[in-house]
PDB file of C-alpha atoms in Angstrom:
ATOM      1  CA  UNK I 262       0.660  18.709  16.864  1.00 92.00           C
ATOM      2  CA  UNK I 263      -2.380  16.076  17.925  1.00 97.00           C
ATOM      3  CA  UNK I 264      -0.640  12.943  18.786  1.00 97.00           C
ATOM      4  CA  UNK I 265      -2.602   9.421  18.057  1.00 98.00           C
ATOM      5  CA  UNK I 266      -4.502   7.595  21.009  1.00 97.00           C
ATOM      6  CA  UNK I 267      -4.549   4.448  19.260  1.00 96.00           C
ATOM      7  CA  UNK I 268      -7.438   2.167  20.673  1.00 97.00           C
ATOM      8  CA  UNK I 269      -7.756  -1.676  19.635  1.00 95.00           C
ATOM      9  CA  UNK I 270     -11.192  -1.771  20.805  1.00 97.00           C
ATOM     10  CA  UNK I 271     -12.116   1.154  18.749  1.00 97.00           C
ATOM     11  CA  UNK I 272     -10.383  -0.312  16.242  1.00 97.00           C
ATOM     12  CA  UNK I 273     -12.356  -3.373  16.043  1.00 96.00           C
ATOM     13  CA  UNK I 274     -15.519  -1.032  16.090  1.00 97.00           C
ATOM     14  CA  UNK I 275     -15.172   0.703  13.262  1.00 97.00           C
ATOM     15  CA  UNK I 276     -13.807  -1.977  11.231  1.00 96.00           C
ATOM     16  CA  UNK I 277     -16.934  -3.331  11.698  1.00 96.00           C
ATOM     17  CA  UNK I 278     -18.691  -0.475   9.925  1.00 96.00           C
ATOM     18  CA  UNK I 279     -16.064   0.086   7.505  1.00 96.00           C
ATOM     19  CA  UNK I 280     -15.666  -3.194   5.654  1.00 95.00           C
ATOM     20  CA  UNK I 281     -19.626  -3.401   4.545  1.00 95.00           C
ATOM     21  CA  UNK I 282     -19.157   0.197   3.629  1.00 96.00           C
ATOM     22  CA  UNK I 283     -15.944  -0.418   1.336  1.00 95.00           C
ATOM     23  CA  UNK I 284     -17.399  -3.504  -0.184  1.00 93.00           C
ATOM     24  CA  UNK I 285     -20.822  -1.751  -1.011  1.00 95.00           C
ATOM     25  CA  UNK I 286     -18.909   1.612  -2.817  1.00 96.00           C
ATOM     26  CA  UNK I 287     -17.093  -0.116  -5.111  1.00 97.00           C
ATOM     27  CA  UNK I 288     -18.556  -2.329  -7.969  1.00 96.00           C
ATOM     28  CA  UNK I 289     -15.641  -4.220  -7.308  1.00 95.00           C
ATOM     29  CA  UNK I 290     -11.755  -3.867  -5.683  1.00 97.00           C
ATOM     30  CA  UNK I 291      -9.159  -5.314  -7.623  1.00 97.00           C
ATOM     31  CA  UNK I 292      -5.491  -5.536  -6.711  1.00 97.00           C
ATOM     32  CA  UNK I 293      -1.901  -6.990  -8.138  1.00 97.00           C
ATOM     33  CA  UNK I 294       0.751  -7.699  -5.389  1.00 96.00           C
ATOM     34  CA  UNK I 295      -1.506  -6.358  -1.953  1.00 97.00           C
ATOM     35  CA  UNK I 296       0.109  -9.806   0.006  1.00 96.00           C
ATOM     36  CA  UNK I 297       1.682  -9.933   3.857  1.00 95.00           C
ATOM     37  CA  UNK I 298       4.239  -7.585   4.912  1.00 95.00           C
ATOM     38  CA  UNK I 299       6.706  -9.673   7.267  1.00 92.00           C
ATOM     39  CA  UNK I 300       8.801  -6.908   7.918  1.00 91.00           C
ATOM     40  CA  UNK I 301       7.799  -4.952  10.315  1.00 95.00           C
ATOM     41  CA  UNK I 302       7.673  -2.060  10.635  1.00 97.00           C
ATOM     42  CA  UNK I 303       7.458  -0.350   6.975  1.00 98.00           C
ATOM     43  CA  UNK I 304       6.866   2.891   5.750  1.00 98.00           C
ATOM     44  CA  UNK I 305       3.783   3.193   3.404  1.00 98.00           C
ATOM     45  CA  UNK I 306       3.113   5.472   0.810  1.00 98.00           C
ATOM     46  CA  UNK I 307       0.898   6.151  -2.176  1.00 98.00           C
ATOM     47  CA  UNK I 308      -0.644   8.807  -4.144  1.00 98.00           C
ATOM     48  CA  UNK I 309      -3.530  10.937  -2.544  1.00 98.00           C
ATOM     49  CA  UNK I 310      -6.379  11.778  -4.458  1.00 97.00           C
ATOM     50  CA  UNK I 311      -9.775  10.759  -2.657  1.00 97.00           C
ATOM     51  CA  UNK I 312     -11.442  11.430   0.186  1.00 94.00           C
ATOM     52  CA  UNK I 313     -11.030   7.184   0.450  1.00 97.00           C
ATOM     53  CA  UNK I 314      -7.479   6.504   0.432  1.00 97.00           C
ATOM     54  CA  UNK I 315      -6.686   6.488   3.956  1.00 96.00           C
ATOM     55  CA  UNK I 316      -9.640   4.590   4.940  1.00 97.00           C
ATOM     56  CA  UNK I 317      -8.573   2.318   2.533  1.00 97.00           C
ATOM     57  CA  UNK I 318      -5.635   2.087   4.036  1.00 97.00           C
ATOM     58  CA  UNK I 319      -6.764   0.988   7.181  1.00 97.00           C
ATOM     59  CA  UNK I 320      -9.221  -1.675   5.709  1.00 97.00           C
ATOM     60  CA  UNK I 321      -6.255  -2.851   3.481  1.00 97.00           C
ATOM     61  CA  UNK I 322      -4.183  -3.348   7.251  1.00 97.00           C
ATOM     62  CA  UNK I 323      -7.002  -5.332   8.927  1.00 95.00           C
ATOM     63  CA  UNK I 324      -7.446  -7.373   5.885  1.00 95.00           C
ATOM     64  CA  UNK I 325      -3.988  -8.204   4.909  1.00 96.00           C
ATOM     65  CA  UNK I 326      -0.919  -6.668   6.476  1.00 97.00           C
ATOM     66  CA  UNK I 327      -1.885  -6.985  10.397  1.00 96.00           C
ATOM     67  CA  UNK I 328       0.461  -3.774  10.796  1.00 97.00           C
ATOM     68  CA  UNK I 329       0.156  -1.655  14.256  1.00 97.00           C
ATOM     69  CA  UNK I 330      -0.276   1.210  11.845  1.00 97.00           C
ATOM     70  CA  UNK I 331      -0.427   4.974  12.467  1.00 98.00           C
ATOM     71  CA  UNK I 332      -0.974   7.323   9.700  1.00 98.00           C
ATOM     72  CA  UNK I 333      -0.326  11.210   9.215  1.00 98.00           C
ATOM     73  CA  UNK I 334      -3.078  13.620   8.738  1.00 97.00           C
ATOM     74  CA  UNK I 335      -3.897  17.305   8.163  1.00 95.00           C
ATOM     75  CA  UNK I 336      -4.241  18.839  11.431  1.00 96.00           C
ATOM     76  CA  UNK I 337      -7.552  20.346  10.292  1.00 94.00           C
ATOM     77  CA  UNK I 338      -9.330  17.214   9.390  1.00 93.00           C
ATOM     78  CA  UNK I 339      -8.168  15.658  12.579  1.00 96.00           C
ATOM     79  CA  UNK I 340      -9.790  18.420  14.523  1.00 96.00           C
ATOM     80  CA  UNK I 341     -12.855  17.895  12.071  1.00 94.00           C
ATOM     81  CA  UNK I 342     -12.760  14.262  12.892  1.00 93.00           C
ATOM     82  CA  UNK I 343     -11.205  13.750  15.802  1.00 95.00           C
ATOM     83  CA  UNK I 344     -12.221   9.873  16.067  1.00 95.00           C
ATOM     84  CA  UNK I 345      -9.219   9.264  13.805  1.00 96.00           C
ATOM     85  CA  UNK I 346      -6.803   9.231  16.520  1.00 97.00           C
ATOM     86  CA  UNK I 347      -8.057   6.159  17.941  1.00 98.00           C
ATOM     87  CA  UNK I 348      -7.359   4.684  14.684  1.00 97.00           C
ATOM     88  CA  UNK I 349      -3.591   5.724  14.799  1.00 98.00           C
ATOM     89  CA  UNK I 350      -3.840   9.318  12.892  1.00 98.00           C
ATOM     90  CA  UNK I 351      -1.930  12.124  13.859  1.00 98.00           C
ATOM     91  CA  UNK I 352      -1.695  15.353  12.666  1.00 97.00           C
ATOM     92  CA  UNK I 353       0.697  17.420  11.013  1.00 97.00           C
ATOM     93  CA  UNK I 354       0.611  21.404   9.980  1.00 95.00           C
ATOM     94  CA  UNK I 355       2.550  22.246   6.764  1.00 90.00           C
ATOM     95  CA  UNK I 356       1.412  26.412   7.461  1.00 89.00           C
ATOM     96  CA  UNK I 357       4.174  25.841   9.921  1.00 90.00           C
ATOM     97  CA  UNK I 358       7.574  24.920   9.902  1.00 88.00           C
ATOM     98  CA  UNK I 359       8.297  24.047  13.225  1.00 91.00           C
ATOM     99  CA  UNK I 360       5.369  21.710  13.563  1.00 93.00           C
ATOM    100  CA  UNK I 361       6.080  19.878  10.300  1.00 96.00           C
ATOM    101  CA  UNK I 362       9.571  18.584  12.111  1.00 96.00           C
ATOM    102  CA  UNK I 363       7.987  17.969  15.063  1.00 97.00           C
ATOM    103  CA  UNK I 364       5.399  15.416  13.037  1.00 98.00           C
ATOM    104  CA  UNK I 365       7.982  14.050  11.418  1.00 98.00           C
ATOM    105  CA  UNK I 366      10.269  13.383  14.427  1.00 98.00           C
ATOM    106  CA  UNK I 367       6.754  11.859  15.757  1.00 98.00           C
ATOM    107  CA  UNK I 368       6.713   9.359  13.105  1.00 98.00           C
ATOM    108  CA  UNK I 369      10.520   8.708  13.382  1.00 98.00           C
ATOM    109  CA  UNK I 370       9.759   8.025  16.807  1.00 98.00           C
ATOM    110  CA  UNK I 371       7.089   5.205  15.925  1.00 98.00           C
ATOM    111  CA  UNK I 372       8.999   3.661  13.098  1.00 98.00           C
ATOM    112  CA  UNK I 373      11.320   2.946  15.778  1.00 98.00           C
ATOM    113  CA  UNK I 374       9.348   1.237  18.399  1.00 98.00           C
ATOM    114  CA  UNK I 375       8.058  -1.113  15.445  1.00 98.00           C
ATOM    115  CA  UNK I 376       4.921   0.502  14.211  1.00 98.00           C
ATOM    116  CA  UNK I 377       4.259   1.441  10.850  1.00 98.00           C
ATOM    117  CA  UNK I 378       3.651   4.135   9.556  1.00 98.00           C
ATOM    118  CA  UNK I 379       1.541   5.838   6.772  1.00 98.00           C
ATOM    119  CA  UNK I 380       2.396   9.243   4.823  1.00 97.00           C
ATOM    120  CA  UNK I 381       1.250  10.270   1.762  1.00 98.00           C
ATOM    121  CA  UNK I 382       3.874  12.217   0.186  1.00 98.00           C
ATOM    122  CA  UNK I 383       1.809  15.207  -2.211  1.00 97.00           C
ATOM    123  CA  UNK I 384       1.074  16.606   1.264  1.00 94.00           C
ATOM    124  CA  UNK I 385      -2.689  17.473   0.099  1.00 94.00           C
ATOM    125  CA  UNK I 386      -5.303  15.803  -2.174  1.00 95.00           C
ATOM    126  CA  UNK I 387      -4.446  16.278  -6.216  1.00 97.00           C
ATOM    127  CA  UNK I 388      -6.551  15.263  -8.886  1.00 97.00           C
ATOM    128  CA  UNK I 389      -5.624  11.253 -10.045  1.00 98.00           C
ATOM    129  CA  UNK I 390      -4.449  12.666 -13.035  1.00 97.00           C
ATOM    130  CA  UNK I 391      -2.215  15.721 -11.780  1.00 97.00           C
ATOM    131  CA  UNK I 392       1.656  15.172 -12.790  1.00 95.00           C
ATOM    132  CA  UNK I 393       4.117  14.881 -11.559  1.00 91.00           C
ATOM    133  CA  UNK I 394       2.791  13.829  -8.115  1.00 96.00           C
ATOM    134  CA  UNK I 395       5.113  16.656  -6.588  1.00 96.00           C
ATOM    135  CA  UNK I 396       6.334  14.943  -3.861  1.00 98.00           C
ATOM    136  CA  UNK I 397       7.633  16.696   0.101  1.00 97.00           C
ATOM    137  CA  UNK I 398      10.430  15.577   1.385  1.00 97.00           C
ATOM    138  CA  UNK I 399       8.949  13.575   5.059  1.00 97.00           C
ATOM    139  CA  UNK I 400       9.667  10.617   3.280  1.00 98.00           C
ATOM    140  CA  UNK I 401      13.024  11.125   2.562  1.00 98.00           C
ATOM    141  CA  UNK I 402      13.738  12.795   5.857  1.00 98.00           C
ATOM    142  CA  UNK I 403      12.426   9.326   7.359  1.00 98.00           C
ATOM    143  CA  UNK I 404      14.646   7.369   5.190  1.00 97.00           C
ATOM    144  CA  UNK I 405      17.828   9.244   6.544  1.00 97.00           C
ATOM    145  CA  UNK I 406      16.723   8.828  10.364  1.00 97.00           C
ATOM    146  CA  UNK I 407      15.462   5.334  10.153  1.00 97.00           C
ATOM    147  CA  UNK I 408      17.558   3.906   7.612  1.00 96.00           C
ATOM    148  CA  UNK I 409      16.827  -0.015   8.227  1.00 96.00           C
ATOM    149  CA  UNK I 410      13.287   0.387   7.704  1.00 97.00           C
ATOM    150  CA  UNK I 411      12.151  -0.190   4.200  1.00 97.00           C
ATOM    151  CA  UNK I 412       9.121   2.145   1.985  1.00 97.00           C
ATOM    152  CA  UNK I 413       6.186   0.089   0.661  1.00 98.00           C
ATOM    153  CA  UNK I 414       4.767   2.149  -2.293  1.00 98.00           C
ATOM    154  CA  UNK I 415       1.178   1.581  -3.483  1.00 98.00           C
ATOM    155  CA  UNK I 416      -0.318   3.245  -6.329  1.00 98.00           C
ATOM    156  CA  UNK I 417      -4.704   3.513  -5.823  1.00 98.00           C
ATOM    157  CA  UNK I 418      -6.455   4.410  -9.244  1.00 98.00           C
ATOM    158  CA  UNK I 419     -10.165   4.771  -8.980  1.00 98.00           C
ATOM    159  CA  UNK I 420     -12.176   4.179 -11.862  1.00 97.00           C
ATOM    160  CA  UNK I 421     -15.852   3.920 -13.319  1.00 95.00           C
ATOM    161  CA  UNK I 422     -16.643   1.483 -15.397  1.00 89.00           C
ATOM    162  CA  UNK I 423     -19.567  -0.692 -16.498  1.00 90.00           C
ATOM    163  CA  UNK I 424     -20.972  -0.560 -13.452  1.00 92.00           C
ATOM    164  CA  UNK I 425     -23.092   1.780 -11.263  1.00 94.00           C
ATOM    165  CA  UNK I 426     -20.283   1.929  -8.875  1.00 96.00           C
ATOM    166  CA  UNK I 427     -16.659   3.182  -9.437  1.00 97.00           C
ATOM    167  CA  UNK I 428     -13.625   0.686  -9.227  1.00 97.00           C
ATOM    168  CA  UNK I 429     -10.569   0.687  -7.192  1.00 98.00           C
ATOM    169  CA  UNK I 430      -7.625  -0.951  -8.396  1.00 98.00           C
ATOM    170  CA  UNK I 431      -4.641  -1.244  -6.164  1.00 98.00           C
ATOM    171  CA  UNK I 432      -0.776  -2.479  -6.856  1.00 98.00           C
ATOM    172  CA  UNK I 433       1.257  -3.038  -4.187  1.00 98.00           C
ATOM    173  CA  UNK I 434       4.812  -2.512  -5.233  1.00 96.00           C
ATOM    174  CA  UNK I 435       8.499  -4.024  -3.833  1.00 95.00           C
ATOM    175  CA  UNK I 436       9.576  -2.753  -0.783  1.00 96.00           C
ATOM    176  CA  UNK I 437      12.319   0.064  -0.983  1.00 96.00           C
ATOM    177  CA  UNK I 438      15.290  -0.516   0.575  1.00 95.00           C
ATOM    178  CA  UNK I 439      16.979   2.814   2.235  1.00 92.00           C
ATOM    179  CA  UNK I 440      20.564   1.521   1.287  1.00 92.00           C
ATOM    180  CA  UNK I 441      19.961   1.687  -2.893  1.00 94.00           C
ATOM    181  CA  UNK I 442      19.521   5.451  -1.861  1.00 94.00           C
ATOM    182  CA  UNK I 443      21.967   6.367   0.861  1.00 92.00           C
ATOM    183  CA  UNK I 444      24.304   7.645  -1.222  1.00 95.00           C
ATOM    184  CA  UNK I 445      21.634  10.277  -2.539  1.00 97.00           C
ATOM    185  CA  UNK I 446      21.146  14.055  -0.925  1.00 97.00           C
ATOM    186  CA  UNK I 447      17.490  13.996   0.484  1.00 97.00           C
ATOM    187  CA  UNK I 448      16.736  16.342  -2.485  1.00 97.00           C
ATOM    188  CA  UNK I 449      17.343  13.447  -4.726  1.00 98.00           C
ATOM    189  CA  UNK I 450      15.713  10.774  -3.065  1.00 98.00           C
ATOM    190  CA  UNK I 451      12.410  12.920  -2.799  1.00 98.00           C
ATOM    191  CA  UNK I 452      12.716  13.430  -6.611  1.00 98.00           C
ATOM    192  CA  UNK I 453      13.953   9.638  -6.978  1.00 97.00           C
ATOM    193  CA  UNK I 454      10.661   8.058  -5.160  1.00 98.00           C
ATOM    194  CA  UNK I 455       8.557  10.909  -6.845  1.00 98.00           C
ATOM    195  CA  UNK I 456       9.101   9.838 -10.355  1.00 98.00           C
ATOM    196  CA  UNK I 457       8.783   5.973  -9.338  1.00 97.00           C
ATOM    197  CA  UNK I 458       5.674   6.559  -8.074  1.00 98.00           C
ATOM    198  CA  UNK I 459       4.360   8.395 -10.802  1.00 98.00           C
ATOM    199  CA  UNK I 460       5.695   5.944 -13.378  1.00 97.00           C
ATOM    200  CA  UNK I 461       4.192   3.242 -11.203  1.00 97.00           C
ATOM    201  CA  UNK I 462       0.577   4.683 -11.245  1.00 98.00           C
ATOM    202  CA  UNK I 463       0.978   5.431 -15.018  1.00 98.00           C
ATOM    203  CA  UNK I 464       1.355   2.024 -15.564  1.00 97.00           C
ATOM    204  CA  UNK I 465      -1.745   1.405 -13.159  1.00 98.00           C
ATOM    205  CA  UNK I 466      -3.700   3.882 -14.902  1.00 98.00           C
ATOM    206  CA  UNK I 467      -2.478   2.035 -18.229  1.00 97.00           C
ATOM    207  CA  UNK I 468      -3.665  -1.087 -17.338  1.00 97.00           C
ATOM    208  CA  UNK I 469      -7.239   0.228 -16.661  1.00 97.00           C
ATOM    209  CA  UNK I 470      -7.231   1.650 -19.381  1.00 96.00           C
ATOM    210  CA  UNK I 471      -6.618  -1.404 -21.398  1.00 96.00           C
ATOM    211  CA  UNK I 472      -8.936  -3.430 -18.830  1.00 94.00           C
ATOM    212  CA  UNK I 473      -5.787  -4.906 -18.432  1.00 93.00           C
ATOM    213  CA  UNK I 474      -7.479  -7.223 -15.287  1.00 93.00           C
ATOM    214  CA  UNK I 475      -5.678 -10.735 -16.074  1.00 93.00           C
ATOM    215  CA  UNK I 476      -3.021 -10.026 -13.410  1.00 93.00           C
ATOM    216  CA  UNK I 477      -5.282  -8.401 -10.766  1.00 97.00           C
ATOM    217  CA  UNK I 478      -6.689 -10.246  -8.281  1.00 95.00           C
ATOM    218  CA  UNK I 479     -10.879  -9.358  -6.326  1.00 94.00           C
ATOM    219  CA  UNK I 480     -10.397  -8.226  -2.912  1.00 92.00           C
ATOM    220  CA  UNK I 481     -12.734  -8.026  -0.489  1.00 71.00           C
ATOM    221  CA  UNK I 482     -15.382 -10.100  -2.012  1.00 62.00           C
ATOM    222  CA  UNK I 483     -18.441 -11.020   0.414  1.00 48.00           C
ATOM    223  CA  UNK I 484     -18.378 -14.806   1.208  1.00 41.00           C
ATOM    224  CA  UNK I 485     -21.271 -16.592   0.735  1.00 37.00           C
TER     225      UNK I 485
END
């Protein structure tokens, strides 16, 4: 596997780039519960379906959470773009086994020297509206070995509406806490945070719907 080489000054580099870009793609960036994280660390997770999502992620951490966050990647768009490691991306190679545990016991091993980590659970890119979300078990796995750290779901629904621009609207859900599960196989906790997640972006995808927006709050709006 490519291990991360995390660098803060890097870091502060391309955040510079990135927040103009995020705030210039989107007509606007909504979200309903995206607040401080005081635990640390957490494991996030959220549907994949863009090309965005983990940049998103990362603008969401410099923004609001303040995290030391790594995230897991396919080991072929690593290689592609190899500038993610110094953001905290590692890789991981599903074609094999052997390499999949070693990722995961790579994440374990952050989790428990206090950084957080990032996984997105479908294992590839789906369409938004492919169901269920068909969940692999890292998550789970991560839950068994580092049972006192807690999963942060978020749910990302992009959207066009009356504008040029798409939208992004983001919930930020309640944290997960390993011990309502521990009494379930891994089997059943993969299956348990897969259909939580899907109801939890059906309801997203409801309230866009509706223009449901009352509850939402702007993020990342230029200041003046």
């Amino acid at each position: 596997m490519i291990d991360a080489k995390k660098s803060a000054l890097f870091e502060t580099g391309f955040s510079m780039y990135l927040t103009p870009l995020i705030r210039s793609s989107f007509s606007r960036i909504l979200g309903q519960g995206v607040e401080v994280i005081p635990e640390k660390p957490v494991l996030f997770i959220a549907n994949h379906s863009s090309w965005w999502d983990g940049l998103v992620f990362f603008y969401l951490n410099r923004t609001v959470w303040h995290h030391d966050i790594h995230m897991m990647m396919h080991e072929e768009g690593l290689k592609k773009h190899s500038f993610f490691r110094y953001l905290g991306a590692f890789s991981i190679n599903r074609k094999k086994p052997k390499e999949i545990l070693t990722s995961l016991q790579y994440a374990e091993a952050l989790l428990k020297k206090g950084k957080s980590v990032v996984l997105f659970p479908q294992g590839d890119e789906f369409h938004l509206e492919t169901r269920p979300l068909a969940f692999q078990a890292g998550a789970a796995y991560l839950m068994e070995h580092c049972p006192e750290v807690p999963i942060v779901p978020l749910s990302f629904y992009y959207s066009f509406g009356y504008q040029q621009k798409p939208e992004l609207w983001i919930q930020q859900h309640q944290p997960i806490l390993t011990s309502t599960v521990k009494h379930m196989t891994r089997k059943e906790k993969t299956l348990h945070l897969q259909q939580l997640c899907t109801e939890q972006l059906d309801s997203l995808r409801n309230a866009v719907i509706s223009e449901n927006s009352e509850v939402f709050q702007p993020l990342g709006k230029r200041r003046k």
